[in-house]
Amino acid sequence: MTTTTANSTKDEAISNTQSPLLEIRNLKVHFPVTEGFIIQRQVGVIKAVDGVNLSVNPGETLGLVGESGSGKTTIGRAILKLENATEGQILLNGEDITKSTGNRLRDFRRRLGMVFQDPFGSLNPRMSAGNLVGEPLKIHGLTTTKSDYKRRVAELLKIVGLNSMMAGRYPHEFSGGQRQRIGVARALAAKPDVMVLDEPVSALDVSIQAQVINLIKDLQTEFGLAYIFIAHDLSVVRNISDRVAVMYLGKIVEIGSRDDIYNHPKHPYTQALLSAVPTANPELERNRERIVLEGDIPSPLNPPSGCVFRTRCPLATKECSTQVPELQSVSGNHRAACIKGDWYKSDSSEHESVSEEA
Amino acid sequence: MSTLLDIKNLSTHFNTSAGTIKAVNDVSFELREGETLGLVGESGCGKSVTALSIMRLVPSPPGRIVSGDVIFQGQNLLKISEAEMQNVRGRDIGMIFQEPMTSLNPVLSIGRQLREPLELHLGMTKQQSLSRSSELLELVGIPDPATRLKTFPHQTSGGQRQRIMIAMALSCEPKLLIADEATTALDVTIQAQILEIIKDLTDRLGTSVIIITHNLGVVARYADSVNVMYAGKLRESGSLDQVYKEPKHPYTVGLLNSVPTLDLDADVRLQPIRGEIPNLIDLPKGCAFIDRCDYAGQKCEESEPELEEVEDAHFGACWEHKRVSKSLLGITS
Ligand SMILES: Nc1ncnc2c1ncn2[C@@H]1O[C@H](COP(=O)(O)OP(=O)(O)OP(=O)(O)O)[C@@H](O)[C@H]1O
Ligand code: SF4
Ligand code: SF4
Ligand SMILES: [Mg+2]
């Protein structure tokens, strides 16, 4: 541990007996926005991820929820180095990935797997299922002989519930659910420690969605994988996550255990989000209070000053436009960022946190 | 309440090189005035084609309505001329699609597109249609309507475009609104806004609504009754409480046990329906659900069950409906 560790990550590490497998410190991913013909000039910057701290322990699932444009996917892509971090660190077993190159980077990549949302677009249509699953084995030199390679590919297909006889078929010959299974097998191939799953079931029909969710859970139990599960479906995230972070316009506004977030939501955005989810229970729906937020999600090019949620927050007052709320502990590792919260101490000197500053 | 829409034995097929797809296969149901009906089922089960058949918008070729009646306000829509049908669309029946960009004309201003049906169907003058248009935008929660009328579809966000579609679909105060996955592509807080607007406006106008969705939660919140479709046919139909609490078709049970919901135990293990959706070109002889069904028996292989009334106004199409229960498969709620 370095001495610059933020408080938020420090007490997380103290309260957990295990040290985090993956740790994200003050991550910022900013995209310049340019305009002009031939001569491009920068007219603004989109702060897709703006000062995020997270940690994931071995074998656990961290759910990442939030609406479109909140930065969930960008965090996932930054972890895989598909996006460059503008600032901050991403540590795998304490070692910073953002700075690594060459063999070191290749080794990191092996230990990180990714499953994408679109089971139709994310697989190369010209590669057979077997080659798609086997490619990571070749890239990382994980099998020595041809027969070993074949055996491993067959085994991977079997793990995700596909028949190894299907290895020669191409993506268009599979259904959406089967394609997503191929995507999972491919991500598993190099035996990663952490898997980033970005909306892995949202393109699937409900009955198939349930099959894939159960598969993902079973693989975690079997291989001790840690997951970052990104989704906008709050019911699915609840079913699969141990801890949950709620994002809004590039920032985490609340984070805690699954029960903290779903049973005791503190941030007005989390509360509104949960109340907007209709449940498949007509009786409950008839009697349920709902908070309907007004207005649209603001453009990330021009986010509101102060609290990013203030333009839609039912509790917002004038102070919310000048004060930037920071994540503060509600109890233990349950944190939320709202200056109106009864847990919130406006004298921030005792609650130093790097998450919302700079 | 009197019947607004009565669909009898509707069948719509698509002729493809691989064979005939029976996208809608002998479907019958009724909708009363002021009623909101949810039409649920998974991808490809025929929900959209049912809606397109009612509107007579099935792309042809390859599609064709092969039989049935669509009685709307006493008139068979399948028997009237195309010119008469054009008056029904937009004036008597409004429709909202999933992707508003494909149903809004990109080169016409929003004002122009809103005014057109008002002038065409209601004979309004330009002055009248202009003021009604901005009133409509205000009703669906669009700030500064006068300015917005002059803008073009691409200048608005997805949520705003869907609001404009609602304004357009409801502008002539239709008797029926069909919303086909109208909020599926939207974020959950925006989805809630849009659904509340649809509910509020249709309540005020007394409009009947068909909500087409795969989201069982949306139906539970907004519908009065529900039709469950699978492989081109209605498999179950009844009031919300009947279908959600005491489903009589194994497919409905499977759907309900597949979705995690916020009111159930967080650790509950989902009970998916095994297997996959069958190929509509090559359906089994008996029940189309047979390969995925835990209740299937001999009779199911031999003949296809028809919808029958299993209790008061609750219909199911399953030979084994007496044995079917939600708790039998392990989940009670
Ligand atoms: N233009 C077309 N040509 C050929 N087949 C078609 C056409 N349109 C629809 N179909 C077929 O008709 C069947 C029913 O499709 P439909 O669009 O009604 O399903 P849906 O229930 O609306 O599904 P989703 O939930 O995916 O919207 C499908 O098998 C589909 O492939
Ligand atoms: S800080 Fe203000 S605007 Fe932000 S969530 Fe709290 S009350 Fe709402
Ligand atoms: S008819 Fe038979 S196969 Fe079809 S749903 Fe009922 S029990 Fe299952
Ligand atoms: Mg459809």
Short mmCIF file of C-alpha atoms in Angstrom, two decimals, chain A residues 25 41 75 86 88 90 97 105 112 183 191 209 222 225 246 249 266 329 338 350-351:
data_model
loop_
_atom_site.label_atom_id
_atom_site.label_comp_id
_atom_site.label_asym_id
_atom_site.label_seq_id
_atom_site.Cartn_x
_atom_site.Cartn_y
_atom_site.Cartn_z
CA ARG A 25 -8.15 4.76 -7.37
CA ARG A 41 -10.00 22.32 -32.27
CA ILE A 75 -14.87 1.94 -16.32
CA THR A 86 -6.68 10.19 -18.01
CA GLY A 88 -5.72 7.58 -11.50
CA ILE A 90 -5.97 0.59 -11.62
CA ILE A 97 -1.98 -1.69 -14.86
CA LEU A 105 0.62 -5.90 -19.89
CA LEU A 112 -8.78 -10.00 -16.95
CA GLY A 183 -18.61 -15.05 -25.38
CA LYS A 191 -8.35 -18.53 -16.72
CA GLN A 209 -31.44 -14.40 -19.70
CA GLU A 222 -16.67 -23.24 -9.55
CA LEU A 225 -13.86 -15.66 -10.20
CA VAL A 246 -24.65 3.39 -8.33
CA LEU A 249 -22.78 11.24 -14.85
CA LYS A 266 -29.80 6.76 0.93
CA SER A 329 -19.96 6.74 5.20
CA CYS A 338 -25.57 13.92 -0.83
CA GLU A 350 -12.26 14.73 9.04
CA HIS A 351 -13.68 13.02 6.03
#
